[in-house]
mmCIF file with all atom_site columns, C-alpha atoms in Angstrom:
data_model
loop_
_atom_site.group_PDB
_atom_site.id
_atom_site.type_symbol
_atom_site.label_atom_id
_atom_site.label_alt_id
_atom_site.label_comp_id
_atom_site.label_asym_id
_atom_site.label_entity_id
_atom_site.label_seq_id
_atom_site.pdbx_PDB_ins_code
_atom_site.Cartn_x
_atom_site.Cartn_y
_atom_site.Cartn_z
_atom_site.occupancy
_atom_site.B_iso_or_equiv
_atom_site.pdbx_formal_charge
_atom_site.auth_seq_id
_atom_site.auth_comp_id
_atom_site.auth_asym_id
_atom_site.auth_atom_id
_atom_site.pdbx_PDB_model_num
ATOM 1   C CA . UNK A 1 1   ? 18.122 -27.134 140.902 1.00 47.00 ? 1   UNK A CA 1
ATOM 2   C CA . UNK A 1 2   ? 21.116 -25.240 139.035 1.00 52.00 ? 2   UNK A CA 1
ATOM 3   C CA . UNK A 1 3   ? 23.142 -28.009 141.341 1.00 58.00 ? 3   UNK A CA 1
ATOM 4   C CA . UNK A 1 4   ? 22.210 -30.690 138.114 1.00 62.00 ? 4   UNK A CA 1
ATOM 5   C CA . UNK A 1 5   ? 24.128 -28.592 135.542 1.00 65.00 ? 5   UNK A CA 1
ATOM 6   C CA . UNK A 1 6   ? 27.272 -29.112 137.485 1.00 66.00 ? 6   UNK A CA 1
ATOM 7   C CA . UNK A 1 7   ? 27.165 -32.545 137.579 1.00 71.00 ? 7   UNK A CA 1
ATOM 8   C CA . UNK A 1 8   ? 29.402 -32.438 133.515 1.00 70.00 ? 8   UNK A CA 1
ATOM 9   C CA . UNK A 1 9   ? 31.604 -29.963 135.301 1.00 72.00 ? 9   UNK A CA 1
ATOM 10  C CA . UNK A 1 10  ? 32.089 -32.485 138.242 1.00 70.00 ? 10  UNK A CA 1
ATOM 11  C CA . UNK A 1 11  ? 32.928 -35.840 135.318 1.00 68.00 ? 11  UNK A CA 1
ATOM 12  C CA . UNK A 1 12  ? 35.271 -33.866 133.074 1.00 74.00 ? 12  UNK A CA 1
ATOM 13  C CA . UNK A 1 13  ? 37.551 -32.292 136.002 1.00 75.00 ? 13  UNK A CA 1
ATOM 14  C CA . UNK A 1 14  ? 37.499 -35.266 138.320 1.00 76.00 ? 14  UNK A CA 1
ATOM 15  C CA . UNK A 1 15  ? 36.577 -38.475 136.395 1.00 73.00 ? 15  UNK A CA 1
ATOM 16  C CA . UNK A 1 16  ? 38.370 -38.380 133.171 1.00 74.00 ? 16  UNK A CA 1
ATOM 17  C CA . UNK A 1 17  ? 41.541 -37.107 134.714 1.00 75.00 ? 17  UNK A CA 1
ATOM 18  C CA . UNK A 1 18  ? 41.620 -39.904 137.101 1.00 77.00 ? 18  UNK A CA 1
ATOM 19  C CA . UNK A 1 19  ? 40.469 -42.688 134.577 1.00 78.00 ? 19  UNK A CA 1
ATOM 20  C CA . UNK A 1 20  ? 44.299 -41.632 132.394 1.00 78.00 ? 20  UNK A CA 1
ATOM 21  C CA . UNK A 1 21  ? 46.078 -41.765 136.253 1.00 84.00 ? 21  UNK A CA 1
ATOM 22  C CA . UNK A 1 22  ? 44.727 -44.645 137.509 1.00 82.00 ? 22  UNK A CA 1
ATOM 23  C CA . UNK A 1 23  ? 46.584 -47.225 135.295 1.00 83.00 ? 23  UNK A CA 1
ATOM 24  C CA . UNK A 1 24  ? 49.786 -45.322 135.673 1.00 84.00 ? 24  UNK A CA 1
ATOM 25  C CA . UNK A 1 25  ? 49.285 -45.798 139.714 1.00 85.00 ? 25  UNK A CA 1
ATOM 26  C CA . UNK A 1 26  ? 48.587 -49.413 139.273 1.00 86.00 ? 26  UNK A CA 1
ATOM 27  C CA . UNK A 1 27  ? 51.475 -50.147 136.951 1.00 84.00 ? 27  UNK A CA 1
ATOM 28  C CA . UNK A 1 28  ? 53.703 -48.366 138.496 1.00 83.00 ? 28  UNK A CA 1
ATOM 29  C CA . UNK A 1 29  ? 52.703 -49.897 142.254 1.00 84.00 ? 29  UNK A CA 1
ATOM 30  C CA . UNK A 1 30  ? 52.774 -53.589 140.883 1.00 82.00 ? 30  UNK A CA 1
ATOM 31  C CA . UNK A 1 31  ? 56.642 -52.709 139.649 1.00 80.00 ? 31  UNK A CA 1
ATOM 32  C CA . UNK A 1 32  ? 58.022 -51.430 143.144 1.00 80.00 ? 32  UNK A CA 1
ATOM 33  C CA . UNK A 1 33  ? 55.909 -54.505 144.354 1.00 78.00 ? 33  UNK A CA 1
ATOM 34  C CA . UNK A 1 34  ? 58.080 -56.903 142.203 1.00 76.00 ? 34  UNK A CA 1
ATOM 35  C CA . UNK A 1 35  ? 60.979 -54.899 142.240 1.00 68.00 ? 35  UNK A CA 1
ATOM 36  C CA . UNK A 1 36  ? 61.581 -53.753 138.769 1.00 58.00 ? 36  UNK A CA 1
ATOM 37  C CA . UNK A 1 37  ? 61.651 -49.510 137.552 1.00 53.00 ? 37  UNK A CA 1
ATOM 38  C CA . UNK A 1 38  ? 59.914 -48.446 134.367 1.00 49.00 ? 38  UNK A CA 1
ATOM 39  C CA . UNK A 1 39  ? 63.840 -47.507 133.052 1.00 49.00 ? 39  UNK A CA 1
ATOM 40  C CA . UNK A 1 40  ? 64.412 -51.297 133.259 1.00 48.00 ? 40  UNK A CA 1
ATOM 41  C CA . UNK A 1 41  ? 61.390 -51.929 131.601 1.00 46.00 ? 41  UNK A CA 1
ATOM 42  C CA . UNK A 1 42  ? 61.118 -49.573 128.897 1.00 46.00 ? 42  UNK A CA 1
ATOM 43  C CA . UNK A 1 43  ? 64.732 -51.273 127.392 1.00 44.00 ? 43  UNK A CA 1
ATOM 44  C CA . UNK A 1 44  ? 63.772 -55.252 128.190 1.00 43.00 ? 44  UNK A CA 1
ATOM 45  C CA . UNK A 1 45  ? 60.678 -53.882 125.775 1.00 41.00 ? 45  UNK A CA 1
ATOM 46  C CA . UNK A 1 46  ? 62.318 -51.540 123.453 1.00 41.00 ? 46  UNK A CA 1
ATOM 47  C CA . UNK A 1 47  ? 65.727 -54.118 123.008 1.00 42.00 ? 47  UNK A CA 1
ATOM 48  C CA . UNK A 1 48  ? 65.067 -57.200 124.155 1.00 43.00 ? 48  UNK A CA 1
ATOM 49  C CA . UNK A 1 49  ? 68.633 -58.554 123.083 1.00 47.00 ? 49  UNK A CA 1
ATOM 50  C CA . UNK A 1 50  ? 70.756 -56.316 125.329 1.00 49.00 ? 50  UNK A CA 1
ATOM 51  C CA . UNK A 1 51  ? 71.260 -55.846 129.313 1.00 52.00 ? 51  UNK A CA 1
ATOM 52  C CA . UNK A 1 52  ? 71.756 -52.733 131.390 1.00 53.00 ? 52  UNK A CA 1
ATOM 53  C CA . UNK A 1 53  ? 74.668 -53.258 134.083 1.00 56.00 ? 53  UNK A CA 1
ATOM 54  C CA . UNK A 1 54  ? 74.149 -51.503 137.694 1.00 57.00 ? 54  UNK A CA 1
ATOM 55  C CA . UNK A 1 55  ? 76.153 -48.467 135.674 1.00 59.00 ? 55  UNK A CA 1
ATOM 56  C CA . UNK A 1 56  ? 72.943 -47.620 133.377 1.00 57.00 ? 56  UNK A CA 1
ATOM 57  C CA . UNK A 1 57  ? 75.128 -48.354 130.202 1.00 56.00 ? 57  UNK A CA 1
ATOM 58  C CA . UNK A 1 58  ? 74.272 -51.599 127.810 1.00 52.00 ? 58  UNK A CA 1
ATOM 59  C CA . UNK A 1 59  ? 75.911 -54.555 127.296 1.00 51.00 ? 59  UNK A CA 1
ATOM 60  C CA . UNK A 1 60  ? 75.795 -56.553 123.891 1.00 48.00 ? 60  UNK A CA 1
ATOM 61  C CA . UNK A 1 61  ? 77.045 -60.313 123.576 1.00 47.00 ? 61  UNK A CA 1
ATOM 62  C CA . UNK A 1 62  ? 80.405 -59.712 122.287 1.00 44.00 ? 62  UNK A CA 1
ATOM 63  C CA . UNK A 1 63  ? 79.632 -61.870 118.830 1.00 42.00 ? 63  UNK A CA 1
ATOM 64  C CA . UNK A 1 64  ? 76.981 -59.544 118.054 1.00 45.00 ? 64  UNK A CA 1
ATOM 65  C CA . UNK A 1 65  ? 78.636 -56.123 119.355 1.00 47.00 ? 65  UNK A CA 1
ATOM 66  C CA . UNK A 1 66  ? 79.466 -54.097 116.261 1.00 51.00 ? 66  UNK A CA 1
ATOM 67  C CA . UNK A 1 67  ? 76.255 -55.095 113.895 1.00 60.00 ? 67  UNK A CA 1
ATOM 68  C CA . UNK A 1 68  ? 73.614 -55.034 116.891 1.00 83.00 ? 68  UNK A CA 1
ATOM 69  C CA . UNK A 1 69  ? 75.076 -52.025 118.196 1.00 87.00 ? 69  UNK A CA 1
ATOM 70  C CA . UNK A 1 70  ? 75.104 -50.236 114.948 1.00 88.00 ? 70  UNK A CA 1
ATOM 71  C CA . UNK A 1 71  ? 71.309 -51.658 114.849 1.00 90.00 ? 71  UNK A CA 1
ATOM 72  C CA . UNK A 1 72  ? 70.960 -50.078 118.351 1.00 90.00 ? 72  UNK A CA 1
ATOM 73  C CA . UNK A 1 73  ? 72.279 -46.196 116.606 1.00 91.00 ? 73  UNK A CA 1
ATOM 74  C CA . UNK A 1 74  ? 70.440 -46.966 113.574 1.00 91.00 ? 74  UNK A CA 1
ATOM 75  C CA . UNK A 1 75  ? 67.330 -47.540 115.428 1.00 89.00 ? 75  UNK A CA 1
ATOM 76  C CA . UNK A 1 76  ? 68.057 -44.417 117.779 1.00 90.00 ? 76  UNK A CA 1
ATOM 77  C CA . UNK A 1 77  ? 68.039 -42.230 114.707 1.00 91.00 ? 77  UNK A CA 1
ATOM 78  C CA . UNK A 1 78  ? 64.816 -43.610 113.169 1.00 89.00 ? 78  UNK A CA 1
ATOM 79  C CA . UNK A 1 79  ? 63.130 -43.167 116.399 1.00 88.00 ? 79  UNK A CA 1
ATOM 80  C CA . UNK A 1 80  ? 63.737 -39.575 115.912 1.00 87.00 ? 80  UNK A CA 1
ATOM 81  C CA . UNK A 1 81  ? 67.228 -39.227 117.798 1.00 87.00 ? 81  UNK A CA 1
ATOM 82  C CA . UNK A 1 82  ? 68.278 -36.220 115.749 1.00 90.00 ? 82  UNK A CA 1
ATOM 83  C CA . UNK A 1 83  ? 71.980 -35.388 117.276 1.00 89.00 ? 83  UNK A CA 1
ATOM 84  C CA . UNK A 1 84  ? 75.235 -36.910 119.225 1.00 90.00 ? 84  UNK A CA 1
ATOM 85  C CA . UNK A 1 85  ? 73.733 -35.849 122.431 1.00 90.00 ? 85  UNK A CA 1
ATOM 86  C CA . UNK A 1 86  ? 70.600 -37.008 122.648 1.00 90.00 ? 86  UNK A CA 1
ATOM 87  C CA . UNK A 1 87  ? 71.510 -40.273 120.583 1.00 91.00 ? 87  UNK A CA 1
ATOM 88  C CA . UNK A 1 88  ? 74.112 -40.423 123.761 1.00 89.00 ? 88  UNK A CA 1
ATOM 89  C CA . UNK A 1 89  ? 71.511 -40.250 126.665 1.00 89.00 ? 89  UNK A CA 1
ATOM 90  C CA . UNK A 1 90  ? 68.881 -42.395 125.092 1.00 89.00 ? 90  UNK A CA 1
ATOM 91  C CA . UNK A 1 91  ? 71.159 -45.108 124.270 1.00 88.00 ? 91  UNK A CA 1
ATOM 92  C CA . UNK A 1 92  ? 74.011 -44.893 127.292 1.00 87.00 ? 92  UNK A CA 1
ATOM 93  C CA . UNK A 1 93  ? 76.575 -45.723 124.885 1.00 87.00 ? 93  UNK A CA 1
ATOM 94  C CA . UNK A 1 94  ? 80.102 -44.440 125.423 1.00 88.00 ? 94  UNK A CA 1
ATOM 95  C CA . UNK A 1 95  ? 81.301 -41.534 123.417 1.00 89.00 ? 95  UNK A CA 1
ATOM 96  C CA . UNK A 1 96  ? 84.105 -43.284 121.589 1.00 90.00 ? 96  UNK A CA 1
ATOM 97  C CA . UNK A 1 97  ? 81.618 -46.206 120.678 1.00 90.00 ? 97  UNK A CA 1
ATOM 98  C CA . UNK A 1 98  ? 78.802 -43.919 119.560 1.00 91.00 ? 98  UNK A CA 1
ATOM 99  C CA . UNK A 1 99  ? 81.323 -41.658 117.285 1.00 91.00 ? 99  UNK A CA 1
ATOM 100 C CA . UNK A 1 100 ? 82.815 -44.896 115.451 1.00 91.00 ? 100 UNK A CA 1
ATOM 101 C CA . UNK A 1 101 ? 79.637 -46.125 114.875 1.00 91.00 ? 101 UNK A CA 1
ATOM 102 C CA . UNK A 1 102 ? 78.355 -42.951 113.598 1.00 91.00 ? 102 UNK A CA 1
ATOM 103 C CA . UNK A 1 103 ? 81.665 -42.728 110.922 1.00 91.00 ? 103 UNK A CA 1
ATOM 104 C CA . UNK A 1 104 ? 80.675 -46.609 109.505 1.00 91.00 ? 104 UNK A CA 1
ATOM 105 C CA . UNK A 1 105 ? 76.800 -45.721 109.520 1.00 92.00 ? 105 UNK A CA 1
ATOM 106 C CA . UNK A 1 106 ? 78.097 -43.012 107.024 1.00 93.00 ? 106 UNK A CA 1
ATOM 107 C CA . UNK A 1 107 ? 80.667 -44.451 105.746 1.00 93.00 ? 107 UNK A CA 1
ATOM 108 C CA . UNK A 1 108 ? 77.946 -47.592 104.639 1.00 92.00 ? 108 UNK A CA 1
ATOM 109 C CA . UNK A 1 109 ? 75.498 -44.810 103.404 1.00 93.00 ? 109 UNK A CA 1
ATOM 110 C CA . UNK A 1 110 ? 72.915 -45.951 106.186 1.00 93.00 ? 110 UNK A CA 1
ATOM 111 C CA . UNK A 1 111 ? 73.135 -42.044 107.620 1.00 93.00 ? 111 UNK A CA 1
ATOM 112 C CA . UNK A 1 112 ? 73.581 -38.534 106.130 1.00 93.00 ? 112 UNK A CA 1
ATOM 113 C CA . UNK A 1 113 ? 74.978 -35.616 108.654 1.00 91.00 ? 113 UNK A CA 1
ATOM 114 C CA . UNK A 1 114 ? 73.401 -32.029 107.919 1.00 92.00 ? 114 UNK A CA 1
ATOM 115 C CA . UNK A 1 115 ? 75.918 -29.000 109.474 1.00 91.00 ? 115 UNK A CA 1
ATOM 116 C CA . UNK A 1 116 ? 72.855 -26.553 110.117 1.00 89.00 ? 116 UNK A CA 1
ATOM 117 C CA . UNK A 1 117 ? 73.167 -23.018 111.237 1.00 88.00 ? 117 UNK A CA 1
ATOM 118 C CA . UNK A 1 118 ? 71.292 -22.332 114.236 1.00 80.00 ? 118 UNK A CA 1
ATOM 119 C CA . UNK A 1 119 ? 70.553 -19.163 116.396 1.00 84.00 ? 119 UNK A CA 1
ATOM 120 C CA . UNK A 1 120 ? 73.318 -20.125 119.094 1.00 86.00 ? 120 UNK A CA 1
ATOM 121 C CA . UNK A 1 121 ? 75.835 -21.731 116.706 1.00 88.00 ? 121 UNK A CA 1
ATOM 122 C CA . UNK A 1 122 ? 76.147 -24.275 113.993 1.00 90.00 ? 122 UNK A CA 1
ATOM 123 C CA . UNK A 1 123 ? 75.020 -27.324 114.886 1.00 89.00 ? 123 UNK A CA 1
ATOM 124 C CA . UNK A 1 124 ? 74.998 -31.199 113.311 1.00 90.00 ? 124 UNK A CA 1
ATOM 125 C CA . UNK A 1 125 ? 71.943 -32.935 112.494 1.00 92.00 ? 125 UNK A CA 1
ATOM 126 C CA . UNK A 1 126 ? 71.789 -36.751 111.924 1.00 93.00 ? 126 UNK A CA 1
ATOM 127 C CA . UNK A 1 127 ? 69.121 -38.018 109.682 1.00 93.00 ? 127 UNK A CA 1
ATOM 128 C CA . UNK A 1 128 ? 68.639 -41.838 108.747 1.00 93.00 ? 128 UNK A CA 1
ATOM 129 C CA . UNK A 1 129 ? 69.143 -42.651 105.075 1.00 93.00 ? 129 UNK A CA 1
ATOM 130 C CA . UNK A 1 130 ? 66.133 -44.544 103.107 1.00 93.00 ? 130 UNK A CA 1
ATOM 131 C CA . UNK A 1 131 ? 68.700 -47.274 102.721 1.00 93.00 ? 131 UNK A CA 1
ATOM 132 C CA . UNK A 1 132 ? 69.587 -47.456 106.829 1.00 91.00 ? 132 UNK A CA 1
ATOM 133 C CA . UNK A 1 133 ? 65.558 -47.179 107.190 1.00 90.00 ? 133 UNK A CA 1
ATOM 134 C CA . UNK A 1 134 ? 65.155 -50.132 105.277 1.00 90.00 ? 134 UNK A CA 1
ATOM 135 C CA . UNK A 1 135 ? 68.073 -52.102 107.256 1.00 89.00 ? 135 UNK A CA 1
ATOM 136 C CA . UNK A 1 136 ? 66.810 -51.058 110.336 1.00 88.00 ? 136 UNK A CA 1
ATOM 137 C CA . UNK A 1 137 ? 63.200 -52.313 109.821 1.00 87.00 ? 137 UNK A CA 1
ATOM 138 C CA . UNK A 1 138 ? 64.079 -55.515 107.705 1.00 81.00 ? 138 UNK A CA 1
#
Protein backbone atom coordinates (compact mmCIF):
# COMPACT_ATOMS: atom_id res chain seq x y z
CA UNK A 1 0.00 0.00 0.00
CA UNK A 2 3.02 2.63 0.16
CA UNK A 3 2.01 2.70 -3.85
CA UNK A 4 -1.05 5.43 -2.56
CA UNK A 5 1.49 7.95 -1.20
CA UNK A 6 2.94 8.33 -4.62
CA UNK A 7 0.01 9.12 -6.24
CA UNK A 8 0.91 13.53 -5.11
CA UNK A 9 4.34 12.69 -6.42
CA UNK A 10 2.77 11.34 -9.73
CA UNK A 11 0.13 15.00 -10.06
CA UNK A 12 2.83 17.54 -9.22
CA UNK A 13 5.66 16.09 -11.71
CA UNK A 14 3.36 15.05 -14.51
CA UNK A 15 -0.01 16.91 -14.27
CA UNK A 16 0.73 20.41 -13.38
CA UNK A 17 3.65 20.63 -15.72
CA UNK A 18 1.58 19.56 -18.57
CA UNK A 19 -1.62 21.64 -17.62
CA UNK A 20 1.12 25.21 -18.19
CA UNK A 21 2.33 23.22 -21.74
CA UNK A 22 -0.69 22.25 -23.03
CA UNK A 23 -2.06 25.72 -24.07
CA UNK A 24 1.29 26.70 -25.42
CA UNK A 25 1.01 23.38 -27.81
CA UNK A 26 -2.43 24.31 -28.81
CA UNK A 27 -1.72 27.94 -29.56
CA UNK A 28 1.12 27.50 -31.07
CA UNK A 29 -0.34 24.40 -33.47
CA UNK A 30 -3.53 26.51 -34.43
CA UNK A 31 -0.83 29.41 -35.69
CA UNK A 32 1.32 27.09 -38.10
CA UNK A 33 -2.27 25.79 -38.97
CA UNK A 34 -3.32 29.34 -40.16
CA UNK A 35 -0.08 30.39 -41.06
CA UNK A 36 0.87 33.14 -38.77
CA UNK A 37 4.34 32.99 -36.05
CA UNK A 38 4.00 34.23 -32.49
CA UNK A 39 6.77 37.20 -33.72
CA UNK A 40 3.92 38.38 -36.01
CA UNK A 41 1.61 38.16 -33.38
CA UNK A 42 3.17 39.50 -30.44
CA UNK A 43 3.55 43.15 -32.60
CA UNK A 44 -0.22 43.06 -34.38
CA UNK A 45 -0.97 42.86 -30.29
CA UNK A 46 1.65 44.96 -28.79
CA UNK A 47 1.28 47.91 -31.89
CA UNK A 48 -1.55 47.47 -33.65
CA UNK A 49 -0.87 50.67 -35.88
CA UNK A 50 2.37 49.50 -37.54
CA UNK A 51 3.41 46.53 -40.07
CA UNK A 52 6.49 44.34 -40.18
CA UNK A 53 7.87 44.00 -43.92
CA UNK A 54 9.41 40.40 -44.97
CA UNK A 55 12.84 42.29 -43.55
CA UNK A 56 11.60 42.07 -39.72
CA UNK A 57 11.85 45.98 -39.50
CA UNK A 58 8.45 48.25 -39.03
CA UNK A 59 6.80 50.36 -41.16
CA UNK A 60 4.74 53.51 -39.95
CA UNK A 61 2.23 55.46 -42.33
CA UNK A 62 4.42 58.19 -43.37
CA UNK A 63 1.86 61.05 -41.79
CA UNK A 64 2.31 59.55 -38.54
CA UNK A 65 6.19 58.54 -38.75
CA UNK A 66 8.04 60.88 -36.42
CA UNK A 67 5.25 61.21 -33.41
CA UNK A 68 4.17 57.37 -33.56
CA UNK A 69 7.60 56.35 -33.85
CA UNK A 70 8.80 58.43 -31.02
CA UNK A 71 5.56 56.77 -29.24
CA UNK A 72 7.03 53.40 -30.42
CA UNK A 73 10.82 54.47 -28.34
CA UNK A 74 8.90 56.02 -25.68
CA UNK A 75 6.92 52.98 -25.13
CA UNK A 76 10.16 50.71 -25.55
CA UNK A 77 11.68 52.52 -22.61
CA UNK A 78 8.65 52.29 -20.29
CA UNK A 79 8.42 48.70 -21.00
CA UNK A 80 11.71 48.45 -19.37
CA UNK A 81 14.06 48.83 -22.57
CA UNK A 82 16.95 50.22 -20.54
CA UNK A 83 19.78 50.86 -23.42
CA UNK A 84 20.44 51.57 -27.39
CA UNK A 85 20.83 47.93 -27.91
CA UNK A 86 18.20 46.32 -26.61
CA UNK A 87 15.75 49.32 -27.47
CA UNK A 88 17.33 48.33 -31.14
CA UNK A 89 16.36 44.55 -31.19
CA UNK A 90 13.00 44.89 -29.59
CA UNK A 91 11.87 47.54 -31.81
CA UNK A 92 13.87 46.70 -35.36
CA UNK A 93 14.33 50.25 -35.90
CA UNK A 94 17.35 51.45 -37.84
CA UNK A 95 20.24 52.91 -35.99
CA UNK A 96 20.10 56.39 -37.47
CA UNK A 97 16.23 56.50 -36.73
CA UNK A 98 16.52 55.18 -33.18
CA UNK A 99 19.56 57.77 -32.30
CA UNK A 100 17.47 60.91 -33.66
CA UNK A 101 14.67 59.92 -31.88
CA UNK A 102 16.52 59.35 -28.78
CA UNK A 103 18.23 63.24 -29.13
CA UNK A 104 14.31 64.84 -29.48
CA UNK A 105 12.97 62.42 -26.62
CA UNK A 106 15.70 64.38 -24.62
CA UNK A 107 15.75 67.20 -26.14
CA UNK A 108 11.55 67.39 -25.24
CA UNK A 109 12.45 66.24 -21.62
CA UNK A 110 10.37 62.93 -22.23
CA UNK A 111 13.90 60.87 -21.39
CA UNK A 112 16.94 61.35 -19.09
CA UNK A 113 20.37 59.36 -20.14
CA UNK A 114 22.46 58.09 -16.98
CA UNK A 115 26.50 57.47 -18.09
CA UNK A 116 26.96 54.59 -15.38
CA UNK A 117 30.20 52.93 -14.59
CA UNK A 118 30.05 49.35 -14.92
CA UNK A 119 32.52 46.39 -14.27
CA UNK A 120 33.46 46.08 -18.12
CA UNK A 121 33.24 49.79 -19.01
CA UNK A 122 31.01 52.78 -18.76
CA UNK A 123 27.94 52.27 -20.04
CA UNK A 124 24.53 54.53 -20.90
CA UNK A 125 21.36 53.93 -19.30
CA UNK A 126 18.02 55.32 -20.67
CA UNK A 127 15.31 55.93 -18.21
CA UNK A 128 11.76 57.42 -19.15
CA UNK A 129 11.00 60.80 -17.60
CA UNK A 130 7.61 61.17 -15.40
CA UNK A 131 6.66 63.64 -18.08
CA UNK A 132 7.38 60.97 -21.24
CA UNK A 133 5.48 58.36 -18.79
CA UNK A 134 2.61 60.42 -18.77
CA UNK A 135 2.72 61.03 -22.76
CA UNK A 136 3.21 57.63 -23.35
CA UNK A 137 0.17 56.36 -21.36
CA UNK A 138 -2.25 59.37 -22.14
Amino acid sequence: MADTGFNWMYLIVIVIPLARILPRVIRNWKMKKSGTTQQSMDNRSLYPKYTIDSSGTHRVPSEEKSRSTDMLVLGGLCDGAKNFETLHKKLRIDNETLNSVLGDLEKQGLIRIENKQGFFGPKVELYPTKEGIKKYHS
